[in-house]
XYZ file of C-alpha atoms in Angstrom:
560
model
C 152.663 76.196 2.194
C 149.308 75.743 3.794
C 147.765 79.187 4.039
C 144.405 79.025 5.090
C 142.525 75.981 7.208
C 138.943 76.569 7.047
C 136.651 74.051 9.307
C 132.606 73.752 9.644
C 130.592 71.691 11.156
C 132.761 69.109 12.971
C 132.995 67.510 16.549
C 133.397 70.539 18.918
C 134.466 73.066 15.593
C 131.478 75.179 14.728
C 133.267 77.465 12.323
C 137.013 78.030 12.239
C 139.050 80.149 9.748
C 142.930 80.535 10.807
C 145.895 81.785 8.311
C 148.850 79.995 9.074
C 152.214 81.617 8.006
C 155.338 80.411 7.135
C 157.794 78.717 9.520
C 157.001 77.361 12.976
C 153.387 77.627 13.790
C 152.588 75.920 17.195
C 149.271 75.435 18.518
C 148.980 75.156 21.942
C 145.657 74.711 24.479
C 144.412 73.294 27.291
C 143.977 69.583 27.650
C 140.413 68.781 25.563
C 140.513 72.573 23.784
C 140.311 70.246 21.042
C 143.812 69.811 19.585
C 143.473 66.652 18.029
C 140.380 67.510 15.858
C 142.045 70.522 13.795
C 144.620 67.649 13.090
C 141.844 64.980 12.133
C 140.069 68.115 10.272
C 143.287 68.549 8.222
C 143.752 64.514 7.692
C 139.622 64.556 6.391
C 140.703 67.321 3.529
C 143.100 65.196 2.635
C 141.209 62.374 2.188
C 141.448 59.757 5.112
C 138.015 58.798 6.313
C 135.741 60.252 8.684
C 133.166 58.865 11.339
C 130.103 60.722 10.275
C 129.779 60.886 14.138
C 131.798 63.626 13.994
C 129.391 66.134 12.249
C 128.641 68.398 15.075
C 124.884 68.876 13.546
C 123.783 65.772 12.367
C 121.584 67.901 9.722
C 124.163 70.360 8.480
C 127.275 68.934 5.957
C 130.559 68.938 7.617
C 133.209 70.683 5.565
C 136.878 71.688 5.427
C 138.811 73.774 3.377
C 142.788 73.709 2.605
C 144.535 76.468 0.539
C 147.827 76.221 -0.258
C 150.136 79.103 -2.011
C 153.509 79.595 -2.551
C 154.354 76.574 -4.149
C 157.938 75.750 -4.868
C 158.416 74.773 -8.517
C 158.791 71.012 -7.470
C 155.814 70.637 -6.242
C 154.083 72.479 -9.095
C 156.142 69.637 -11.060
C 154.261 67.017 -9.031
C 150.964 68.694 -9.494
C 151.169 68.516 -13.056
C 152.236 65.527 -13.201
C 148.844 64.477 -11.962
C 147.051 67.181 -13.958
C 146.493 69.106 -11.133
C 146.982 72.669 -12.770
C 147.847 75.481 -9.913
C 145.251 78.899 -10.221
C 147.235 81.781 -9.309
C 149.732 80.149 -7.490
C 147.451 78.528 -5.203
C 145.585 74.621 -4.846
C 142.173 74.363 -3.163
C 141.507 71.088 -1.326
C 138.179 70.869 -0.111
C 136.016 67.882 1.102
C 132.290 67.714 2.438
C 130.909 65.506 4.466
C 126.433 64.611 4.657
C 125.640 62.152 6.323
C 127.348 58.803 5.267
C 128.445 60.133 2.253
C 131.319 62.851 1.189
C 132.592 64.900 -2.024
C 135.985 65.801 -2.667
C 137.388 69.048 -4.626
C 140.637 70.112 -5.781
C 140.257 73.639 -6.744
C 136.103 72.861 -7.531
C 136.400 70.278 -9.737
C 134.970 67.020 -7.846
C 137.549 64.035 -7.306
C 137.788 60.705 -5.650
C 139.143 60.793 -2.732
C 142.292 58.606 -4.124
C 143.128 61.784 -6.150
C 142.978 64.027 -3.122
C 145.577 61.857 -1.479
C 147.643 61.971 -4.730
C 147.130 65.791 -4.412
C 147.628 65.750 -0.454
C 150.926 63.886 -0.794
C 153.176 66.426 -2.511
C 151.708 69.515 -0.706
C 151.873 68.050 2.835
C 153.336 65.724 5.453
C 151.655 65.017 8.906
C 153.377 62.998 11.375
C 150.307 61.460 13.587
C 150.228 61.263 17.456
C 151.428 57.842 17.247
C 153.377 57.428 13.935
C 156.628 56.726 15.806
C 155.184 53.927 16.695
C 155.927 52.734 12.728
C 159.951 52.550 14.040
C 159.020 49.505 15.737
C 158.198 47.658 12.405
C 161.357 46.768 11.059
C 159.496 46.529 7.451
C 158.837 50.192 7.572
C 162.658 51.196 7.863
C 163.119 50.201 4.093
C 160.658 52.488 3.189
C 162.276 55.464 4.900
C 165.598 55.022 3.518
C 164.156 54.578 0.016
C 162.310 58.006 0.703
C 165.994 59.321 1.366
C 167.688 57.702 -1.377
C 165.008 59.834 -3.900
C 165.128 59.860 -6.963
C 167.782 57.784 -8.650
C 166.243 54.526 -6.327
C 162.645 55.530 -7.736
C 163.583 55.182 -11.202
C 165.560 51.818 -10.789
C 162.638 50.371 -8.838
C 160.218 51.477 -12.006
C 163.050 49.095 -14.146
C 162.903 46.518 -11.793
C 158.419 46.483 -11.670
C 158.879 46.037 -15.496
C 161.656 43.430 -15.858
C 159.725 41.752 -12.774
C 156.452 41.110 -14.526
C 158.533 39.550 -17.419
C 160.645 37.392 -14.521
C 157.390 35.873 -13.060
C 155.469 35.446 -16.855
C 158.753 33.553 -17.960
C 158.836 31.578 -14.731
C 155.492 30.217 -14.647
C 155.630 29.131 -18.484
C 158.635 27.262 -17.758
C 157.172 25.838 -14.678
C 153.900 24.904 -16.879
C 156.093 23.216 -19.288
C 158.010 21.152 -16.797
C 156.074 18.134 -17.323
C 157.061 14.603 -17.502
C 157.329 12.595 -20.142
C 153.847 10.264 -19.760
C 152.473 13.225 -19.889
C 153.473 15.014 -22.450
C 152.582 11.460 -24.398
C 149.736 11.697 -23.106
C 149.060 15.543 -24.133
C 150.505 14.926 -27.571
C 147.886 11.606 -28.044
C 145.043 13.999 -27.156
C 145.619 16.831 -28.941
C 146.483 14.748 -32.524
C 143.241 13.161 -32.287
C 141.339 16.371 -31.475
C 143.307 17.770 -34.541
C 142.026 14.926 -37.031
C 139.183 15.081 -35.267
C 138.246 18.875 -36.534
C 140.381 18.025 -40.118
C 138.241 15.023 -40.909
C 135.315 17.425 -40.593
C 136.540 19.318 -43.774
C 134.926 22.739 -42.309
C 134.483 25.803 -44.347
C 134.015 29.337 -43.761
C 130.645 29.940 -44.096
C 128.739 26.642 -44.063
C 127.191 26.883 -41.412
C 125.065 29.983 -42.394
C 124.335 28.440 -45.878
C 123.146 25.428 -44.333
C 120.913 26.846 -41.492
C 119.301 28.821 -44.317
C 118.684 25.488 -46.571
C 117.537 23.839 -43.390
C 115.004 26.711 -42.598
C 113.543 26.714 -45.652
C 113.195 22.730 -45.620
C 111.792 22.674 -42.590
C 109.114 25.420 -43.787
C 108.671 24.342 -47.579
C 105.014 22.888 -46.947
C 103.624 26.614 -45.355
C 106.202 27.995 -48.508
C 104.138 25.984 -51.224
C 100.735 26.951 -49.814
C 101.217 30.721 -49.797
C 102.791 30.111 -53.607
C 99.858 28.315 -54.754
C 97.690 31.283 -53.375
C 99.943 33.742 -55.264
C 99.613 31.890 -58.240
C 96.034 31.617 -58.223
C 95.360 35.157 -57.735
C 98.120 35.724 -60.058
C 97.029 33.858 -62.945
C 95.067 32.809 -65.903
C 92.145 32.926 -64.199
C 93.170 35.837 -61.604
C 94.919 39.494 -62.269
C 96.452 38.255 -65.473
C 93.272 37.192 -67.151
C 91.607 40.725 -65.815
C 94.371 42.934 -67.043
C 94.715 41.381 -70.441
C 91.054 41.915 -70.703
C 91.706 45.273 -70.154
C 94.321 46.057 -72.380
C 92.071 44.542 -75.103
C 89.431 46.653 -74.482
C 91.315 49.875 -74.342
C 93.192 49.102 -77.360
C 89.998 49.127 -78.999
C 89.071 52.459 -77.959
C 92.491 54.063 -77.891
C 92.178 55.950 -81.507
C 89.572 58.061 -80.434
C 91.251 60.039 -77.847
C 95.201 60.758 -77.658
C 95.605 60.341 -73.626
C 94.024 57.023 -73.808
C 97.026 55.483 -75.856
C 99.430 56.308 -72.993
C 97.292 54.735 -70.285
C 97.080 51.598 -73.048
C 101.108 51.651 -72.885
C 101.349 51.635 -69.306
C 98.518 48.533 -68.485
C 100.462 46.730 -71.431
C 103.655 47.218 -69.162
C 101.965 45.861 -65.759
C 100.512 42.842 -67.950
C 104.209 42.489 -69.132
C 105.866 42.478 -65.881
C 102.893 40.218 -64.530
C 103.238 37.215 -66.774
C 107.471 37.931 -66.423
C 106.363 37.265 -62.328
C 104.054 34.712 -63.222
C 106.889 32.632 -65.477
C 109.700 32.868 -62.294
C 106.964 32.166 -59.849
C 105.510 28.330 -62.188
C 109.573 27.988 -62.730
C 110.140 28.448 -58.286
C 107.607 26.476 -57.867
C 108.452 23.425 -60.018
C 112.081 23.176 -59.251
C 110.913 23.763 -54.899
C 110.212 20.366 -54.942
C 110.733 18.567 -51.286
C 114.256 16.315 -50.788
C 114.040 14.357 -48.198
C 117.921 12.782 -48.694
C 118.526 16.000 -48.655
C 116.995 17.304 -45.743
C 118.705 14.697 -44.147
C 121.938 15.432 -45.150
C 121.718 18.994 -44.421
C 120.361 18.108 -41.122
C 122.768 15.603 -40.203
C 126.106 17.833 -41.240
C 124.620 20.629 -38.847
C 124.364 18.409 -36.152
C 128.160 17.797 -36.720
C 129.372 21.588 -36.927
C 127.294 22.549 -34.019
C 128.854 19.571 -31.825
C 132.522 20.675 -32.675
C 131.346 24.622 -32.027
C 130.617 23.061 -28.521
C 133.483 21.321 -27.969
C 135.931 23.504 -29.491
C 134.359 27.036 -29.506
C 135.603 28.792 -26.810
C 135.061 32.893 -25.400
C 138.742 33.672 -26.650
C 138.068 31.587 -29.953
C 134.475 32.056 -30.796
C 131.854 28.995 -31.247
C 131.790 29.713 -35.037
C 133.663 27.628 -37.788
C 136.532 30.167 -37.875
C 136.682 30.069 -33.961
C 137.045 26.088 -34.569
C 139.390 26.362 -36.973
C 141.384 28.835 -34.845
C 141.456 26.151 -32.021
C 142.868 23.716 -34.463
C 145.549 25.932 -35.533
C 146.743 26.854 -31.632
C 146.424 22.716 -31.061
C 148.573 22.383 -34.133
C 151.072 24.551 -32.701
C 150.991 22.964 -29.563
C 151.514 19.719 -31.002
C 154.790 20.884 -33.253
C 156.284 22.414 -29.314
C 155.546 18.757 -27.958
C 157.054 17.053 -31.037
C 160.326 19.754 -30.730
C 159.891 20.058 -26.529
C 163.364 19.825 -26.113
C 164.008 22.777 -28.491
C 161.411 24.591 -26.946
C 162.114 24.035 -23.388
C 165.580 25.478 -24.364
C 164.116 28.477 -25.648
C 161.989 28.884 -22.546
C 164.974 28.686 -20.216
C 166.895 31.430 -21.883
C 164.067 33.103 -21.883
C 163.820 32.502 -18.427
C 167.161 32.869 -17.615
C 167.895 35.833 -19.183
C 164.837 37.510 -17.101
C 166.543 36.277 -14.201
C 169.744 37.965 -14.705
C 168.164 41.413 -16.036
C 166.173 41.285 -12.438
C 168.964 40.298 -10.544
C 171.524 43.021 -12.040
C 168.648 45.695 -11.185
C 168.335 43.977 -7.107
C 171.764 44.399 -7.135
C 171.919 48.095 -8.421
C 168.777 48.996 -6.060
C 170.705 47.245 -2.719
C 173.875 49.630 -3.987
C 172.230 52.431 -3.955
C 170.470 51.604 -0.936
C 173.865 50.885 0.956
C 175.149 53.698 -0.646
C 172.284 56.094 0.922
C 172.222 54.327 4.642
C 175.585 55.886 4.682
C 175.138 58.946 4.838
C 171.714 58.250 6.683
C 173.652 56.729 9.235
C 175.626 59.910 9.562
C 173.143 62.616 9.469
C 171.123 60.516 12.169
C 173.709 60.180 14.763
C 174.376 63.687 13.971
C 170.416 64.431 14.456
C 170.135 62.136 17.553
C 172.930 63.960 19.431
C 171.039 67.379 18.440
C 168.165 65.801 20.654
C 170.393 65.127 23.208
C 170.987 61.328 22.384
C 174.768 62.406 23.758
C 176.731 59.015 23.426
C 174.193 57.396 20.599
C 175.186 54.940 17.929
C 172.932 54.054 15.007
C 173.216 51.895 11.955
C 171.507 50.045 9.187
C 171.729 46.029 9.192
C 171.109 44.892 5.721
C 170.161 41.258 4.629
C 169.092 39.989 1.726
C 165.394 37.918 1.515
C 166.059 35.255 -0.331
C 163.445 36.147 -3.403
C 162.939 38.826 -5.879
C 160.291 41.324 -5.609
C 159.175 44.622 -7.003
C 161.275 45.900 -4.138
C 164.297 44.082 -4.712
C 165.409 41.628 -2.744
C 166.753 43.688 0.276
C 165.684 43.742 4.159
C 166.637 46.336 6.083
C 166.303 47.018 10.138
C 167.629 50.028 11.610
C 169.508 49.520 15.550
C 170.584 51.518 18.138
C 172.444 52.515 21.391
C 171.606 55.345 23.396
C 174.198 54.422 26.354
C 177.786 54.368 25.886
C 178.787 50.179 26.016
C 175.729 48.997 24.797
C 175.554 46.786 22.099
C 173.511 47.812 18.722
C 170.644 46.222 18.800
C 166.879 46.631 17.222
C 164.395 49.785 18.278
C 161.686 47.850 19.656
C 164.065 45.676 21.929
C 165.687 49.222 23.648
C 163.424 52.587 22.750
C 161.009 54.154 25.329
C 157.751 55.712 23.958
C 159.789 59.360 24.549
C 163.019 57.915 22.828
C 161.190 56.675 19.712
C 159.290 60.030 19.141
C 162.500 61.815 19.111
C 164.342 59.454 16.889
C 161.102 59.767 14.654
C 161.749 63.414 15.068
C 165.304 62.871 13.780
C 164.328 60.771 10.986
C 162.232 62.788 10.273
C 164.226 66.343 9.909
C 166.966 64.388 7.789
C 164.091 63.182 5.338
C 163.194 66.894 5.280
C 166.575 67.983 3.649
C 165.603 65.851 0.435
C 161.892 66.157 1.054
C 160.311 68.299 -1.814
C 157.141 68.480 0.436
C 156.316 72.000 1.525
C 154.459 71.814 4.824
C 155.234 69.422 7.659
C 152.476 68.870 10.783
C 153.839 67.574 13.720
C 151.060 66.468 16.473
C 152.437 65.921 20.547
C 155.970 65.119 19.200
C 157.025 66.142 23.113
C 155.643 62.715 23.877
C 157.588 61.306 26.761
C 160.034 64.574 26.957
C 161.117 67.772 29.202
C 163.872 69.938 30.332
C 166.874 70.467 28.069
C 165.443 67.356 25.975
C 162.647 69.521 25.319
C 164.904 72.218 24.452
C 166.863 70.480 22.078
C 163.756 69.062 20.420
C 162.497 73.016 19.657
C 165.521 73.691 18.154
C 165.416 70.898 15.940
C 162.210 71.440 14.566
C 163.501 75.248 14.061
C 165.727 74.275 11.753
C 163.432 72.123 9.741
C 161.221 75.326 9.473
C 163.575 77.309 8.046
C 163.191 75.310 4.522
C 159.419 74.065 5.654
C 156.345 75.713 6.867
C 155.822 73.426 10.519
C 153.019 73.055 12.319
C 153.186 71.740 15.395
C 150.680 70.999 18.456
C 152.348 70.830 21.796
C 152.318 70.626 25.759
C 155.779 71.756 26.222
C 156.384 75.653 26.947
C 160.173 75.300 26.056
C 158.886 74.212 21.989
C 155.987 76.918 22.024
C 158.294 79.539 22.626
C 160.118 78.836 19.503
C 157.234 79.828 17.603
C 157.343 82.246 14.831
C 153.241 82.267 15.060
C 151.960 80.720 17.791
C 148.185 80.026 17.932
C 146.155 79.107 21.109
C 142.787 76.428 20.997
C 140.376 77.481 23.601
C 137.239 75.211 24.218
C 134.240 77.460 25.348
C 130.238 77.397 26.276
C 128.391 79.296 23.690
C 124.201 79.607 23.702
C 124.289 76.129 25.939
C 127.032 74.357 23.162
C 130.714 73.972 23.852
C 132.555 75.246 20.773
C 136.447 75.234 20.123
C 138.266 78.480 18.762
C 141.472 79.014 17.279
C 142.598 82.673 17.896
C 146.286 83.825 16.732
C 148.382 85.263 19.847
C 150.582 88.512 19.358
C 153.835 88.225 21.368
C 152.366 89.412 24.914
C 149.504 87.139 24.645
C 151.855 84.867 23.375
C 153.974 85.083 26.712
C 150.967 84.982 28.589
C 149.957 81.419 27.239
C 154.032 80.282 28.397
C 153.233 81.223 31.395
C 149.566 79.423 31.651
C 151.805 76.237 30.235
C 154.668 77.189 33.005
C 152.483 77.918 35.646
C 149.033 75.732 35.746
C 146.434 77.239 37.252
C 148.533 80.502 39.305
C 149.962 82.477 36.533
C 152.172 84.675 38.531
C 154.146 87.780 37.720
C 157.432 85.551 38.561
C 155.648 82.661 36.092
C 155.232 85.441 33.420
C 159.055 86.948 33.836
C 160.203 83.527 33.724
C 158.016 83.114 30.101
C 159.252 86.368 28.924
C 162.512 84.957 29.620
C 161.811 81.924 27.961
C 161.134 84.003 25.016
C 163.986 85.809 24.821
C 166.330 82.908 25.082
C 164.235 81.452 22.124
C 164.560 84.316 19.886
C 168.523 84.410 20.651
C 168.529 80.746 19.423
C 166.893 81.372 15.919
């Protein structure tokens, strides 16, 4: 349940902190106490957007703060399922709002928003000022009964995503196949002459890199020589060589008179070894480096060749290298043994096909059963709902039809009717339903979707649109009886709902230091008649008003 709604900063909310219990909780006020924005408050924590009009100081962060405890083991389920871990029991949903820009936080770690309303959806439920407005969209109707038909529908509809996506892949390579016979001709001419095309060119692995190294040091052999024949002159008989040998003959002469002389003898004998060993490879480089112009050519005109089939046969999937070309030639090989063997193929594409077809169909048809199976006892529990709102002689029912197409939905339509007079016809919400009437059938859809909804807390904002009298009544104990398995929240006008309250709260707007600020003050059970009889009464709140709340109640609390 939501235990704790804690709101800075925001339209006509300075600072509000309110513990809501379990239950009905009803929020009553005067007209522009500021209702709607605890509602909107709530919505923002949850991760809808947020004008940043609404920061009541434009230089101070607007901030909200849900806690939730007491969470049923279903929903802790759900949490963890989106590694949300609970702390003690409890989830933190937070969100802050500066300027244009606002964080998210489920229990202080930062989130997108997204994740908030992953969070937001298995701890709470609000039904908006004008969400039974969605009754008029027949295309919305499928998507309550699947919420009712839970979760055997859910896991069939995961089958049916999967088997879907293989449906449409096998479908569109069929349909790519489907050509005509020219054309395939056509294709087939193409591709074998692409193929000997590549195979005439005799690639290997390789090449390339061999030759671009031949061809760089062609191209370069003339600054090549010139260094060389610097090395070798400096190298040489009449450079280091002739200088060292010098002297090694001069220390060998000298050598015999003193021991440490005969090692540094050894060691210029070595570099004079390893010089003329340097001197050899560098004469033998040299001689054989001679310049081939046939075979510059050659190399030159064979790179010319790879590099034009890298460009027109490279590709980002294939690579513009030789194994990338050769790659390209296999997959046109292939293609060329499918066109050769189409008929085969296109066999083996249609069974493909076809037996996609049938695994989607079977699941459409196991999803509409189910569905059928669940508007049922829909059907049943909402008549039974409508006549708790005093829809007396009502008649309600499901028309099915089928689309004509698959989807990841299945291939159902679905519309609900009704009849609120006795000899009326069934026929479609919007055609029939007042503004009142489709609030309380929302109402009623609403508190059958509760007996399989896992959610714990259920907001409810002005569902007395459009109602009074025993209507009103009726409509209190309804939402009563969803509270008994829910924590409800619920912002009203009507005295006869407000009285059912099991902690009734009262939103005051007020003038504080020149600012108007709006409160949110919990009202013990005198203060809690008193505000009946404000709602009763208007502006004379007489001793008759308040007997007549008191009353009101009484008769309440003999109802629970």
């Amino acid at each position: 349940m939501l235990q704790t709604l804690y709101v800075k900063n925001l339209a006509l909310i300075d600072e509000v902190e309110v513990d809501l219990r379990s239950g009905l909780n009803i929020l009553t006020g005067e007209t522009g106490a500021g209702k709607s924005i605890i509602i909107d408050s709530i919505s923002f924590a949850l991760g809808e957007k947020v004008d940043k009009h609404m920061l009541r100081e434009k230089d101070e962060a607007g901030y909200v703060e849900l806690i939730f405890s007491h969470l049923s083991d279903s929903v802790v389920a759900q949490l963890r399922a989106l590694e949300i871990e609970p702390e003690d029991d409890t989830v933190i949903l937070s969100r802050k709002i500066t300027g244009g820009r606002s964080v998210a936080k489920i229990n202080g770690e930062s989130v997108p928003a997204s994740r908030l309303k992953e969070a937001a959806a298995c701890l709470i439920d609000i039904h908006g000022q004008h969400e039974h407005q969605s009754l008029l969209h027949a295309g919305k109707h499928l998507e309550y009964l699947d919420d009712y038909a839970g979760a055997e529908l859910e896991e069939k509809k995961h089958m049916l995503a999967d088997a879907y996506k293989k449906y449409t892949a096998c479908k569109k390579q069929l349909e790519e196949q489907c050509t005509d016979k020219e054309e395939q001709a056509r294709e087939l001419a193409f591709l074998e002459y692409e193929v000997s095309e590549i195979l005439a060119a005799k690639l290997t692995p390789g090449e390339d890199e061999a030759l671009e190294s031949e061809y760089r040091r062609m191209t370069n052999s003339k600054k090549i020589m010139e260094a060389l024949q610097l090395v070798e002159q400096a190298a040489g008989e009449n450079g280091a060589s002739s200088i060292i040998g010098r002297g090694v003959r001069e220390l060998s002469a000298v050598s015999g008179y003193d021991e440490p002389l005969a090692g540094l003898e050894e060691q210029l004998s070595q570099i004079e070894d390893l010089l003329s060993d340097f001197h050899r490879e560098l004469t033998g480089y040299m001689d054989s480096a001679q310049f081939d112009g046939e075979r510059f050519a050659q190399v030159e005109t064979r790179l010319d060749e790879i590099n034009r089939l890298k460009t027109k046969y490279g590709s980002a999937k294939s690579g513009s290298t030789i194994e990338g070309i050769i790659t390209a030639c296999e997959e046109k090989q292939a293609r060329i043994d499918e066109l050769k063997h189409f008929d085969t193929y296109e066999k083996k594409l249609r069974e493909q096909y076809d037996e996609a077809t049938a695994q989607v169909d079977a699941l459409c048809e196991q999803i509409s059963g189910i569905r059928q199976a669940a508007g049922e006892t829909l059907r049943e529990k909402m008549i039974q709902a409508l006549q708790d709102l005093n829809f007396l002689d009502v008649q309600f029912d499901l028309q099915f039809t089928r689309t004509g197409r698959y989807s990841t939905n299945g291939f159902d339509a679905m519309e609900f009717l009704i009849s609120t007079n006795p000899g009326e016809p069934l026929r479609a919400l919007k055609d029939i339903a007042s503004g009142g009437e489709l609030s309380r059938i929302m109402l009623a859809l609403k508190s059958v979707l509760a007996e399989n909804d896992e959610i714990d807390t259920l907001i409810f904002d002005e569902i007395d649109t459009g109602i009074s009298g025993r209507t009103a009544q009726m409509v209190s104990q309804k939402l009563h009886m969803i509270a008994k398995n829910h924590q409800v929240i619920c912002i009203t006008h009507l005295p006869q709902i407000a009285a059912m309250a099991d902690a009734h709260f009262y939103i005051e707007k007020n003038v504080v230091d020149a600012s108007t600020v709006t409160r949110l003050t919990f009202l013990d059970e005198e203060q809690s008649v008193s505000e009946l009889g404000r709602m009763l009464g208007g502006v004379a709140v007489t001793d008759k008003v308040l007997e007549s709340a008191r009353e009101m109640k009484k008769l309440a609390m003999q109802a629970k």
